[in-house]
Amino acid sequence: MTSRLQKRPRRAARAAAALAAAGLMLGACGAPAGDAAADPEAQSEPMDWDAVTAEARGQQVSLWMYGGDDRGNAYVDEVLAPAAQELGVDLRRVPVVDTADALNRVLTEQQAGRDDGSVDLVWVNGENFRSGRQADAWECGWAGSLPNSRFVDPEDPLLAEDFGTPVEGCEAPWHKAQFVLAYDSARVQDPPGDLDSLLAWAQEHPGRFTYPAPPDFTGSAFLRQALYDVAGGPSQVPADFDADVAAPLWQRLADVAPSLWREGGTYPRDLAQLEELYAGGQVDFTMTYGPSTLEDLVADGTFPATTRVLPLGGSLGNASFLAVPANATHAAGAKVVADLALSPEQQLAKADPQVWGQYTVLDPSALPPEAAEQLSRFTGSDVVPPFSELSRGALPELPAGWVAPLEDAWRDQVLRR
């Protein structure tokens, strides 16, 4: 049976038309690449942007990205690709089950000595970016010289590192994200105020809470959030995986497991299944790294109107990026797309909850007044607070080297216990 969660409406084209009708004409705001404001850590080299755009015309750029996000797919196909076509670039989305699939293709082709790689652009972050850096898989020194990088705050810490790995001009920022938990305020009238209290609540209300099984992305994020809580904050977690630091987390999660949905004998396989459980009233909490999706699910009646974000006093925050493989055939076209994706027009369209609802990486104070005013429309709702509130006290993501060991240890110490 197909759930309503798998039939989210595709409104990207309609919303893009609405933006155009509103007269959001920012194309004239472009500036020569040499004027771009770049992070001093980015180590980006000046580009002859006219030469890049000339080379890009007529190129077909393959964007490899996770294919399981319907709204993300619709945004790329119906908003970003048509805009790229106007610049002479044919953007083709290549859906993958896991970003590692894209990286593996890049590495395989590099090992075969191919300099005409089939991957031109990758939606990447975290562990895959780190693995690619270690293998010299990404072209570096370009992102900070994109013309639209002048709209980015060079002091923004979320954009300087990717899961602890310095960006150094090897990827261009695309959007920000904040991990949140949400609950039904009609059923949970005295919500817990932090993660430890949430786990205590779960033990007092058997069967009403669970989380996706890692390595699902959201389930893995829950582990990282819980680790910070148990360890006493980011300052207590070393850069490299430490089994002794993680040990109290496994004990805490093992203790609460019998009180979870289905007594912890099984876990939702992914976020989609957790959302179905929450929508059906089988559990009282859900979670996501894309809070704006909650508004859409409430608006279409999938989630109860009484859904609210749970204040945790600080949750994980990160950014997603676009990377160009070092052996990309159409690197010029890929850079044009990355710059386009960073433009105020595209960032505004993508921030619209009716399109994709992704938080912008742009600095509002650096935007033209019209764009800043448009961006101010997305200021939160009864369901989801504004990003400025969500991101208050944001916690840095764990270094990428923690992710896989944490997921493996959860399976050994909690799932199989």
XYZ file of C-alpha atoms in Angstrom:
417
model
C 0.000 0.000 0.000
C 1.287 3.467 -0.895
C 1.103 5.938 1.972
C 0.321 9.619 1.698
C 3.881 10.249 2.783
C 5.005 8.821 -0.555
C 2.667 11.112 -2.527
C 3.823 14.560 -1.550
C 2.657 17.097 -4.131
C 5.075 18.517 -6.653
C 4.608 22.272 -6.411
C 8.053 23.410 -7.514
C 7.068 24.678 -10.954
C 4.054 26.558 -9.587
C 6.130 28.181 -6.859
C 8.862 29.152 -9.317
C 6.255 30.827 -11.490
C 4.963 32.691 -8.457
C 8.462 33.970 -7.714
C 8.806 35.220 -11.248
C 5.364 36.863 -11.105
C 6.406 38.631 -7.919
C 9.148 40.303 -9.914
C 12.132 38.822 -8.136
C 14.644 39.806 -10.789
C 18.080 39.471 -9.240
C 20.030 38.347 -12.257
C 21.468 41.818 -12.646
C 23.088 41.469 -9.238
C 25.883 39.305 -10.612
C 29.424 40.527 -10.110
C 32.768 39.501 -11.544
C 34.248 36.490 -9.818
C 37.206 38.525 -8.709
C 34.883 40.538 -6.419
C 33.554 37.451 -4.625
C 33.822 37.411 -0.858
C 35.600 34.197 0.036
C 36.271 32.478 3.317
C 39.933 33.104 4.128
C 40.193 29.380 4.874
C 38.745 28.504 1.469
C 42.077 28.808 -0.383
C 40.122 29.574 -3.560
C 41.904 30.793 -6.639
C 40.577 33.592 -8.887
C 38.671 32.357 -11.918
C 38.086 33.915 -15.323
C 34.322 33.580 -14.975
C 33.660 34.692 -18.552
C 35.862 31.857 -19.755
C 34.107 29.388 -17.451
C 30.635 30.357 -18.650
C 31.758 30.272 -22.287
C 33.152 26.756 -21.858
C 30.007 25.658 -20.008
C 27.610 26.537 -22.831
C 26.340 23.387 -24.473
C 27.613 21.066 -21.745
C 25.394 18.397 -20.210
C 26.038 18.303 -16.464
C 25.178 15.173 -14.491
C 24.173 15.981 -10.893
C 24.352 12.852 -8.765
C 22.127 13.179 -5.722
C 20.004 11.179 -3.311
C 16.873 10.184 -5.198
C 14.563 9.465 -2.280
C 13.520 13.066 -1.610
C 10.524 13.812 -3.846
C 10.539 17.534 -3.200
C 14.283 17.774 -3.753
C 13.894 15.919 -7.049
C 11.073 18.226 -8.104
C 13.074 21.338 -7.231
C 16.045 20.240 -9.329
C 13.937 19.068 -12.291
C 11.403 21.905 -12.362
C 13.291 24.938 -11.027
C 17.077 24.531 -11.070
C 17.374 22.659 -14.400
C 15.267 25.141 -16.409
C 17.294 28.022 -14.959
C 20.520 26.247 -15.925
C 19.155 25.742 -19.431
C 18.808 29.517 -19.757
C 22.558 29.715 -19.090
C 23.251 27.167 -21.810
C 23.802 24.197 -19.474
C 21.755 21.008 -19.736
C 21.402 19.782 -16.137
C 20.518 16.116 -15.701
C 19.737 14.674 -12.276
C 21.147 11.195 -11.604
C 19.335 9.652 -8.609
C 21.290 7.423 -6.232
C 20.264 5.423 -3.178
C 23.332 6.603 -1.269
C 25.791 9.403 -1.998
C 28.537 6.821 -1.551
C 27.402 5.402 -4.905
C 28.456 8.633 -6.608
C 31.788 8.720 -4.804
C 32.446 5.076 -5.642
C 31.845 5.812 -9.345
C 34.283 8.729 -9.178
C 36.950 6.644 -7.443
C 36.505 3.705 -9.823
C 36.920 5.945 -12.855
C 39.922 7.703 -11.339
C 41.601 4.391 -10.604
C 41.013 3.422 -14.231
C 42.856 6.579 -15.279
C 39.803 8.244 -16.782
C 39.880 12.019 -17.010
C 36.434 12.086 -18.651
C 34.442 11.051 -15.599
C 30.693 10.462 -15.820
C 30.010 12.383 -12.573
C 30.102 16.174 -12.938
C 28.504 17.355 -9.701
C 27.583 15.647 -6.415
C 25.224 16.665 -3.605
C 27.569 15.705 -0.799
C 28.346 16.234 2.843
C 29.914 14.574 5.844
C 31.546 11.203 5.561
C 31.548 11.060 1.754
C 33.172 14.472 1.462
C 35.872 13.405 3.912
C 36.480 10.128 2.080
C 36.735 12.007 -1.198
C 39.235 14.480 0.257
C 41.407 11.628 1.475
C 41.390 10.143 -2.042
C 41.883 13.517 -3.825
C 38.560 12.910 -5.540
C 37.333 16.537 -5.484
C 38.505 19.570 -7.404
C 39.513 22.215 -4.868
C 40.173 25.929 -4.764
C 37.158 27.046 -6.807
C 34.088 27.406 -4.585
C 35.032 30.650 -2.852
C 35.533 32.372 -6.217
C 32.015 31.766 -7.515
C 30.354 35.131 -8.204
C 27.446 34.395 -5.868
C 29.763 33.472 -2.992
C 29.727 37.163 -2.104
C 26.299 36.592 -0.569
C 27.743 34.080 1.935
C 29.027 35.081 5.364
C 32.761 34.259 5.302
C 32.674 33.849 9.095
C 29.853 31.270 9.118
C 31.302 28.213 10.942
C 28.740 25.831 9.416
C 30.185 26.548 5.986
C 33.879 26.340 6.886
C 33.815 22.648 7.862
C 31.811 19.642 6.743
C 31.451 17.168 9.616
C 34.812 18.346 10.928
C 36.586 18.303 7.553
C 37.781 21.731 6.342
C 35.974 22.735 3.154
C 38.915 24.683 1.682
C 37.121 25.617 -1.523
C 36.437 21.977 -2.464
C 32.636 22.282 -2.381
C 30.071 25.068 -2.674
C 27.396 25.481 0.033
C 23.850 24.613 -0.995
C 21.593 24.722 2.070
C 21.560 24.422 5.835
C 19.759 21.925 8.034
C 18.852 21.611 11.689
C 18.042 18.362 13.460
C 14.793 18.523 15.429
C 12.360 16.268 17.212
C 8.649 16.949 16.955
C 5.672 15.768 18.980
C 1.884 15.841 19.046
C 1.007 18.481 21.638
C -2.517 17.060 21.956
C -1.110 13.807 23.310
C 2.052 15.130 25.007
C 0.907 18.087 27.067
C 4.055 18.401 29.194
C 6.871 17.791 26.701
C 10.381 16.957 27.918
C 12.916 19.748 27.660
C 16.047 17.803 26.752
C 17.043 14.436 25.372
C 17.641 12.769 28.717
C 14.154 13.828 29.825
C 12.766 12.502 26.561
C 14.261 9.060 27.186
C 12.869 9.157 30.731
C 9.463 10.061 29.234
C 9.744 7.067 26.912
C 10.281 4.764 29.887
C 7.221 6.242 31.589
C 5.095 5.851 28.430
C 5.959 2.429 26.963
C 5.539 2.008 23.230
C 5.083 5.697 22.435
C 8.609 6.553 21.266
C 11.173 5.099 18.887
C 13.817 6.197 16.381
C 14.938 4.918 12.969
C 17.575 2.207 12.927
C 21.012 3.487 11.917
C 22.522 3.710 9.335
C 19.366 5.542 8.267
C 20.506 9.167 8.113
C 17.973 10.430 10.646
C 18.523 7.504 12.998
C 22.265 8.110 12.851
C 21.685 11.817 13.617
C 19.657 10.800 16.671
C 22.650 8.773 17.893
C 24.957 11.763 17.487
C 22.512 14.065 19.263
C 22.154 11.546 22.091
C 25.928 11.134 22.370
C 26.378 14.850 23.010
C 23.667 14.724 25.657
C 25.136 11.730 27.489
C 28.740 12.927 27.172
C 28.012 16.419 28.451
C 28.328 18.405 25.220
C 30.633 18.709 22.187
C 33.632 19.735 24.288
C 33.586 16.304 25.937
C 33.723 14.395 22.644
C 37.186 14.019 21.048
C 37.830 14.426 17.351
C 38.460 10.697 16.865
C 36.068 7.901 17.782
C 36.525 6.800 21.378
C 34.691 3.662 22.529
C 34.987 4.691 26.173
C 33.234 8.019 25.503
C 30.452 6.238 23.616
C 29.964 3.457 26.188
C 27.497 5.369 28.451
C 25.320 6.036 25.403
C 24.900 2.328 24.680
C 23.943 1.672 28.281
C 21.358 4.470 28.221
C 19.822 3.337 24.935
C 19.835 -0.303 26.020
C 18.062 0.670 29.239
C 15.288 2.482 27.359
C 14.941 -0.093 24.552
C 12.295 -2.290 26.265
C 10.069 0.801 26.589
C 10.215 1.690 22.902
C 7.723 0.841 20.165
C 7.479 -2.947 19.875
C 9.580 -3.162 23.047
C 12.711 -2.320 21.094
C 12.580 -5.682 19.342
C 12.553 -3.849 16.038
C 13.085 -0.265 14.924
C 11.659 1.728 12.005
C 13.808 0.927 8.983
C 14.011 4.608 7.991
C 12.506 8.045 8.566
C 9.609 7.311 6.207
C 8.438 4.445 8.422
C 8.780 6.561 11.561
C 6.684 9.265 9.889
C 4.023 6.670 9.089
C 3.969 5.534 12.714
C 3.615 9.130 13.886
C 0.960 9.968 11.280
C -1.019 6.895 12.346
C -0.865 7.808 16.042
C 1.229 4.773 16.966
C 3.989 6.939 18.450
C 3.919 10.484 19.814
C 7.260 11.755 18.480
C 9.048 11.978 15.158
C 12.325 13.610 14.098
C 13.936 15.118 11.025
C 16.963 17.012 9.729
C 14.564 19.000 7.503
C 12.146 20.805 9.849
C 10.228 22.612 7.114
C 8.859 19.284 5.873
C 6.777 19.198 9.052
C 4.777 22.215 7.886
C 3.919 20.532 4.593
C 2.887 17.303 6.310
C 0.630 19.232 8.673
C -0.804 21.354 5.867
C -1.848 18.332 3.794
C -3.366 16.571 6.803
C -0.794 13.789 7.030
C 0.447 14.935 10.440
C -1.884 16.276 13.141
C -2.329 20.049 13.280
C -1.088 19.916 16.867
C 2.428 18.879 15.756
C 5.103 21.051 17.353
C 8.918 21.119 17.375
C 10.426 19.913 20.643
C 12.817 22.485 22.144
C 16.060 20.732 23.062
C 18.157 23.736 24.053
C 20.574 23.059 21.213
C 20.545 20.479 18.413
C 22.789 19.329 15.585
C 23.209 21.697 12.653
C 25.038 21.259 9.373
C 25.162 22.327 5.757
C 24.914 20.480 2.465
C 27.302 21.180 -0.382
C 27.870 20.619 -4.094
C 31.237 19.111 -5.059
C 32.920 18.775 -8.455
C 34.976 15.589 -8.997
C 38.584 16.168 -10.010
C 38.011 14.179 -13.228
C 34.623 15.679 -14.146
C 34.129 15.923 -17.906
C 31.995 19.037 -17.635
C 33.617 20.860 -14.720
C 32.864 24.297 -16.175
C 29.172 23.526 -16.476
C 29.178 22.047 -12.972
C 30.622 25.287 -11.568
C 28.001 27.335 -13.399
C 25.278 25.158 -11.831
C 26.875 25.453 -8.371
C 26.976 29.235 -8.731
C 23.387 29.294 -9.960
C 22.303 27.156 -6.996
C 23.915 29.732 -4.713
C 22.079 32.658 -6.312
C 19.439 34.581 -4.334
C 16.747 33.492 -6.821
C 17.448 29.791 -6.363
C 18.066 30.017 -2.627
C 14.709 31.781 -2.191
C 12.863 29.280 -4.347
C 14.430 26.370 -2.457
C 13.613 27.958 0.923
C 9.907 28.095 0.097
C 8.164 25.275 2.041
C 5.948 24.778 -1.006
C 9.036 23.988 -3.095
C 11.623 22.218 -0.933
C 11.815 24.163 2.313
C 15.598 24.105 2.727
C 17.239 26.805 4.837
C 19.396 29.235 2.900
C 23.162 29.458 3.233
C 23.084 33.145 2.298
C 23.696 35.989 4.721
C 20.539 38.177 4.720
C 22.619 41.263 5.494
C 24.623 40.724 2.287
C 21.551 40.400 0.044
C 19.905 43.103 -2.061
C 16.944 44.602 -0.120
C 14.333 42.947 -2.330
C 15.823 39.501 -1.819
C 16.193 40.035 1.929
C 12.538 41.057 2.113
C 11.471 37.951 0.196
C 13.551 35.777 2.492
C 11.892 37.315 5.546
C 8.618 35.708 4.453
C 9.879 32.360 5.685
C 9.893 33.244 9.361
C 8.373 30.178 10.968
C 4.892 29.100 11.969
C 2.935 27.530 14.804
C 4.445 24.195 13.779
C 8.094 25.160 13.187
C 9.861 28.167 14.772
C 12.019 30.394 12.540
C 15.492 29.127 11.700
C 17.077 31.776 13.914
C 15.315 30.186 16.879
C 15.858 26.598 15.769
C 19.570 27.174 15.298
C 20.109 28.971 18.597
C 22.701 26.984 20.497
C 23.281 24.765 17.449
C 25.700 21.911 18.048
C 28.463 21.191 15.513
C 28.273 17.886 13.729
C 30.627 15.183 14.931
C 33.739 14.654 12.813
C 32.960 12.261 9.967
C 35.238 9.596 11.482
C 32.680 9.051 14.232
C 29.728 8.228 12.003
C 30.395 4.650 10.848
C 31.910 3.422 14.157
C 28.941 4.879 16.040
C 26.470 3.091 13.764
C 28.377 -0.201 14.003
C 28.594 0.009 17.784
C 24.846 0.693 18.052
C 24.133 -2.532 16.179
C 26.453 -4.496 18.458
C 25.661 -2.843 21.780
C 21.953 -2.020 21.480
C 20.235 -3.857 18.605
C 21.792 -7.259 19.283
C 21.845 -7.023 23.042
